[in-house]
Short mmCIF file of C-alpha atoms in Angstrom, two decimals:
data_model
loop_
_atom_site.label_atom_id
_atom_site.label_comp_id
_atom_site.label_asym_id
_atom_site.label_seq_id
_atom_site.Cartn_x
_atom_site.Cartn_y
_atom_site.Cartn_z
CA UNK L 907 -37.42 6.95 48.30
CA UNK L 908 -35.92 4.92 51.25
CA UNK L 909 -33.49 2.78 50.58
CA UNK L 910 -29.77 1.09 51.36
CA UNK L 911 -27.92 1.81 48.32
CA UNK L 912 -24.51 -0.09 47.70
CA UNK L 913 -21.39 0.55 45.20
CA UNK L 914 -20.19 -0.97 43.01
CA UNK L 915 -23.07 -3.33 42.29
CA UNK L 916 -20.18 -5.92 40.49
CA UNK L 917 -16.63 -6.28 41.03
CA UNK L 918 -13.68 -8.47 39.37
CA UNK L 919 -10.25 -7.29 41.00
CA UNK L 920 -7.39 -9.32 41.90
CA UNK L 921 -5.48 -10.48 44.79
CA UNK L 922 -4.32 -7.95 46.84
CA UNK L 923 -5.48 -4.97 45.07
CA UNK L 924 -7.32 -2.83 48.06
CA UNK L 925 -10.87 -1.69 47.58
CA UNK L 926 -13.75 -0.46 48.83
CA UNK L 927 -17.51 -1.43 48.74
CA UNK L 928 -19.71 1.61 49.77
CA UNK L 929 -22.92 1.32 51.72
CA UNK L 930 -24.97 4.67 52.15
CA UNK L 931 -28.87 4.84 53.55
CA UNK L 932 -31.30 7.96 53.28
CA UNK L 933 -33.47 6.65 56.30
CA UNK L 934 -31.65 8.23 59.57
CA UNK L 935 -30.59 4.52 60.59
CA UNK L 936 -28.26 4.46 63.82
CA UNK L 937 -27.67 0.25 62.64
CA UNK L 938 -25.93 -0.89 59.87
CA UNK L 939 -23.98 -3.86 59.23
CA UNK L 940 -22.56 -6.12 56.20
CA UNK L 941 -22.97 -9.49 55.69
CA UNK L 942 -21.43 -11.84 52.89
CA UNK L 943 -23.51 -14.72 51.23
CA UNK L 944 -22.48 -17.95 50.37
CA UNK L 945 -23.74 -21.11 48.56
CA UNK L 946 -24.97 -23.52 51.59
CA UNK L 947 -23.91 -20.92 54.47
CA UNK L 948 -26.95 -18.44 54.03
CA UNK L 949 -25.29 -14.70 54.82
CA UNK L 950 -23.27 -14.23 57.70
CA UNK L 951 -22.49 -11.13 59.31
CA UNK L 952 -18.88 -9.22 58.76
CA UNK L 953 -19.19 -6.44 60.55
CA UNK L 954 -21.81 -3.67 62.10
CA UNK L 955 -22.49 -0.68 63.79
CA UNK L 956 -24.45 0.68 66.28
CA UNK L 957 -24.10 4.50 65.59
CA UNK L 958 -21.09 6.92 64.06
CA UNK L 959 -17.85 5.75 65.27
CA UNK L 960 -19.13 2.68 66.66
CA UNK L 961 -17.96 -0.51 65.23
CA UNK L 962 -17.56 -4.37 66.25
CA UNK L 963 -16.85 -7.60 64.72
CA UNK L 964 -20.10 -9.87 63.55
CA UNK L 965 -18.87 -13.83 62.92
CA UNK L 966 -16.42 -13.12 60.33
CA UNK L 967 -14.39 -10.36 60.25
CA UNK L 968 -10.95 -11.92 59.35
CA UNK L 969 -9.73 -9.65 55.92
CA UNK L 970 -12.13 -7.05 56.23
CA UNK L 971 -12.19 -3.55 57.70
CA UNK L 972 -15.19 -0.54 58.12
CA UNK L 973 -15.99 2.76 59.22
CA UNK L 974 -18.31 4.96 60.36
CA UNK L 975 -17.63 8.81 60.23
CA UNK L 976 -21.08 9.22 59.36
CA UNK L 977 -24.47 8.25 60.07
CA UNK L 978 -25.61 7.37 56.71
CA UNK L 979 -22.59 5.74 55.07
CA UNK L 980 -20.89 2.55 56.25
CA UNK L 981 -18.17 1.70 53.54
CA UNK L 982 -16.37 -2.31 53.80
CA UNK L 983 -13.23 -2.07 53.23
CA UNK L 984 -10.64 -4.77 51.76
CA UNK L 985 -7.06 -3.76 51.73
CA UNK L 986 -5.89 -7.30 50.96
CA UNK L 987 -8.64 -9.30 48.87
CA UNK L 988 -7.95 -13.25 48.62
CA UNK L 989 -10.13 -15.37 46.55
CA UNK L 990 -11.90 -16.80 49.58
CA UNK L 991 -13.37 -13.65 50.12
CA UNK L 992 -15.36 -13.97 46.32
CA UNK L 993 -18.79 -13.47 47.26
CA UNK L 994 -21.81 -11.77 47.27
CA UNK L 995 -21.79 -8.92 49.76
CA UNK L 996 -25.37 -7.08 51.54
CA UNK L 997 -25.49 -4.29 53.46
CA UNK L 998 -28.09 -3.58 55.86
CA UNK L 999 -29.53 -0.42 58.24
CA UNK L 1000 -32.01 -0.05 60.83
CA UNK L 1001 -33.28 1.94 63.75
CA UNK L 1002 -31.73 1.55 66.82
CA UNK L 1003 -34.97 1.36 69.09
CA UNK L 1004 -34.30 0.48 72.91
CA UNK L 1005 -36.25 -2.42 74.50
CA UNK L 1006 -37.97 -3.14 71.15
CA UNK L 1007 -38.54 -6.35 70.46
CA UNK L 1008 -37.31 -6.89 67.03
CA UNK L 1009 -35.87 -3.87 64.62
CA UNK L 1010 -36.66 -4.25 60.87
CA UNK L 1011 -33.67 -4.66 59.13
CA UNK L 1012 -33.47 -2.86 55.13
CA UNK L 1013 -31.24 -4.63 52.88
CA UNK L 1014 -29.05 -3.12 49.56
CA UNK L 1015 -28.75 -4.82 46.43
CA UNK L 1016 -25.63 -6.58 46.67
CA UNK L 1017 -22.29 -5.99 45.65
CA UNK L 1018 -21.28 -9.21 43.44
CA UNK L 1019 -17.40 -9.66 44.10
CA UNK L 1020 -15.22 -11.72 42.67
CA UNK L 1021 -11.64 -11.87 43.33
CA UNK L 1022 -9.04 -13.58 41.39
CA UNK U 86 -25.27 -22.30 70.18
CA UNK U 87 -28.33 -19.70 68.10
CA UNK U 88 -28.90 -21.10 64.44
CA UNK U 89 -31.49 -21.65 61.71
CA UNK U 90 -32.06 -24.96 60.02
CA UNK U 91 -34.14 -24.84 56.32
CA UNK U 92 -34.53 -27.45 54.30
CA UNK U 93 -32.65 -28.05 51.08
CA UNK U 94 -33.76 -26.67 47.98
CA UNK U 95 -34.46 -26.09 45.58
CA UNK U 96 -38.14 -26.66 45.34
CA UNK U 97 -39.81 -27.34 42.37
CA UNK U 98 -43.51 -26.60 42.18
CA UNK U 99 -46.09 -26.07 39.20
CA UNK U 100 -48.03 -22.99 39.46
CA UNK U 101 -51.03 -22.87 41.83
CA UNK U 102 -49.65 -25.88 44.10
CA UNK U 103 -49.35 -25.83 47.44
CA UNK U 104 -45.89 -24.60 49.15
CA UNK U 105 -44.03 -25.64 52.52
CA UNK U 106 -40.40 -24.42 53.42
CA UNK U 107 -39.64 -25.72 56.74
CA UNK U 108 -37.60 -23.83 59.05
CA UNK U 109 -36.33 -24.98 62.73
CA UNK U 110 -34.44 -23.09 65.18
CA UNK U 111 -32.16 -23.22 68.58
CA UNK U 112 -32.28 -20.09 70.24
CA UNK U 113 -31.46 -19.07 73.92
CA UNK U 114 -34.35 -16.61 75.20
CA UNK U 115 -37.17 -15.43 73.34
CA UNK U 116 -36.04 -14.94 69.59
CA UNK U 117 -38.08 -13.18 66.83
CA UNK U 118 -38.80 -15.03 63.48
CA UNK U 119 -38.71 -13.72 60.26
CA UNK U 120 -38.52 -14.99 56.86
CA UNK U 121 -36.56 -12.85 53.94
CA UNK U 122 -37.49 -13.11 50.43
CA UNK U 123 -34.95 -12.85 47.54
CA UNK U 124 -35.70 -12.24 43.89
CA UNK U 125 -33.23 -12.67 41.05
CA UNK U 126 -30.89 -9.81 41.39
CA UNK U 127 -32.54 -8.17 44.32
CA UNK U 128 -31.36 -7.41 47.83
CA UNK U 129 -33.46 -9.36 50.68
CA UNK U 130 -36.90 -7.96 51.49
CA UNK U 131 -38.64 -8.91 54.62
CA UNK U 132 -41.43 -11.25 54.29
CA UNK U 133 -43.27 -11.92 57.31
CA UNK U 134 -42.10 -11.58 61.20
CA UNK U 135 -43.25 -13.37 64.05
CA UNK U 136 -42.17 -11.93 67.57
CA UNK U 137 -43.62 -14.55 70.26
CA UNK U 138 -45.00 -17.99 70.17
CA UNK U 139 -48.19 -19.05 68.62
CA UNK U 140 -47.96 -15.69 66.69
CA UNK U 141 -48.78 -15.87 63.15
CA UNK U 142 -47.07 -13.83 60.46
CA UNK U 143 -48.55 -13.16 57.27
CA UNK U 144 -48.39 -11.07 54.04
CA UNK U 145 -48.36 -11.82 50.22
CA UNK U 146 -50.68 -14.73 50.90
CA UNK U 147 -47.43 -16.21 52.55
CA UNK U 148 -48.05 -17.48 56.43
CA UNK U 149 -45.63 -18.98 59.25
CA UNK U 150 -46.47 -19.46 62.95
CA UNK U 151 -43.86 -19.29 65.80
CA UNK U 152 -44.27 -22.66 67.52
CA UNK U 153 -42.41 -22.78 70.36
CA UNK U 154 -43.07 -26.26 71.00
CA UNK U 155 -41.54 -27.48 68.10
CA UNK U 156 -38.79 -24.81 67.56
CA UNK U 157 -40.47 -24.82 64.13
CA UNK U 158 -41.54 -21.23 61.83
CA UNK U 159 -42.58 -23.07 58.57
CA UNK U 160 -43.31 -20.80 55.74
CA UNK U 161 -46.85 -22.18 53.50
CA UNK U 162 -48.78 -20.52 50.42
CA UNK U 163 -52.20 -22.42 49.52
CA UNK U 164 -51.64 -21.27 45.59
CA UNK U 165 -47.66 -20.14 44.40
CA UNK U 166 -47.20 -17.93 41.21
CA UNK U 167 -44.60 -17.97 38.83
CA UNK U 168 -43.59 -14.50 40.29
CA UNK U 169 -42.86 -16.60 43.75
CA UNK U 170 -39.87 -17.71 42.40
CA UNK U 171 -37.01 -17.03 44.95
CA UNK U 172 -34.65 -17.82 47.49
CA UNK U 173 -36.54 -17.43 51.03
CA UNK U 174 -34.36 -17.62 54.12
CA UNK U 175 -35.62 -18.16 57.70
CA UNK U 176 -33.92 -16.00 60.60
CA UNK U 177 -34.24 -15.24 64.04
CA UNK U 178 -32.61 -12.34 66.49
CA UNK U 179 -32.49 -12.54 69.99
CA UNK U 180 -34.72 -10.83 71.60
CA UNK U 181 -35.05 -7.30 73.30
CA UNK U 182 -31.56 -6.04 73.70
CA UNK U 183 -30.39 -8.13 71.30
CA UNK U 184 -32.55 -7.15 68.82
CA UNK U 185 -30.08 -6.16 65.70
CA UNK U 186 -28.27 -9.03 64.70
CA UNK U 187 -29.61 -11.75 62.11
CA UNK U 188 -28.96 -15.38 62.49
CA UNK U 189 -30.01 -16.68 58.99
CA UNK U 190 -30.56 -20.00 57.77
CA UNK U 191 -29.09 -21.23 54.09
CA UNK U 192 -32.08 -20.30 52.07
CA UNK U 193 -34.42 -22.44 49.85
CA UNK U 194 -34.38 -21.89 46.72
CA UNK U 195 -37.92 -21.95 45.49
CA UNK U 196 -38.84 -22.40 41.31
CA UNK U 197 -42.44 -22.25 39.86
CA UNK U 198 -43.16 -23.45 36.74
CA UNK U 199 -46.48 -22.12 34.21
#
């Protein structure tokens, strides 16, 4: 089955512990990126990724950090967690078509994070 | 600068009424419209897409249509179920060559009472 899967599905850690939300898709997918949701802010996008070892900043990337060593994982990466950064966290992959007009975009589950 | 703009939710319907979500956007170029459905515990799922204006996307007995006019993609069902209940969110991308990145609106939250 395709599909974006994302781990761990919930998380309660506290300040400054580091961790590590993984993001893997079976579907060949050059894109991925993360985005955080918010009450009254819709999702906004942390991070993404055009292809293995590419990476740039989306809107807000302040306290987070990624990777991409290979194509099908894309992991988000905390090594200071603040409570302003409790949220719930999507991952998302697509193909990477040139000139298309719009590239469908496949979503994960969520990762529910709460810091304290 | 590009955003979204949905209306507030939530909204509360009875089952087999009829169902508007407005969505508005600002967008430089040509941007592609889409709205994402959310169910309870579920990642987002793409509802319906719209690529150019007067286009109309449809699926799920769901329909929007890209008016470019009125920078306007509002999302109407004729008859919601119970199993509509969601959060929908209206988003655009850019355009070809800027095709990857979603600009998302807050989301309405939509609940459908028996």
């Amino acid at each position: 089955e395709a599909q974006v899967t994302q781990n761990p599905r919930y998380l309660i850690t506290v300040t400054g512990k580091k961790l590590t939300v993984t993001c893997s898709q079976n579907m060949n997918h050059e894109y991925m990126s993360w985005y955080r949701q918010d009450p009254g802010l819709g999702l906004r996008q942390i991070y993404y990724s055009m292809n293995v070892e590419v990476t740039d900043k989306g809107d807000v990337p302040e306290g987070y950090k990624v990777s991409r060593k290979e194509k099908r994982n894309f992991p988000l990466i905390l090594e200071s967690p603040s409570p302003n950064q409790t949220s719930l966290y999507f991952c998302a992959s697509s193909f990477e078509r040139m000139g298309a007009v719009y590239n469908e975009q496949f979503f994960g589950p969520g990762t529910r994070l709460t810091v304290l | 600068g590009n955003s979204v703009t949905q209306m507030e939710g939530p909204v509360t319907l009875s089952e087999e009424a009829f169902l508007t979500i407005n969505c508005t956007y600002t967008a430089t170029g040509y941007p592609s419209l889409f709205w994402y459905v959310q169910y309870p515990g579920e990642g987002l799922q793409l509802l319906l897409k719209a690529t150019k204006a007067d286009d109309k996307g449809s699926n799920k007995g769901f329909e929007a249509t890209y008016r470019k006019e009125t920078t306007s993609f509002h999302l109407e069902k004729g008859s919601v179920q119970v199993s509509d209940s969601a959060v929908y969110f209206c988003a655009l991308t850019l355009g070809p060559g800027n095709t990857d990145k979603l600009i998302f609106g807050t989301g309405t939250r939509l609940q459908v009472f028996p």
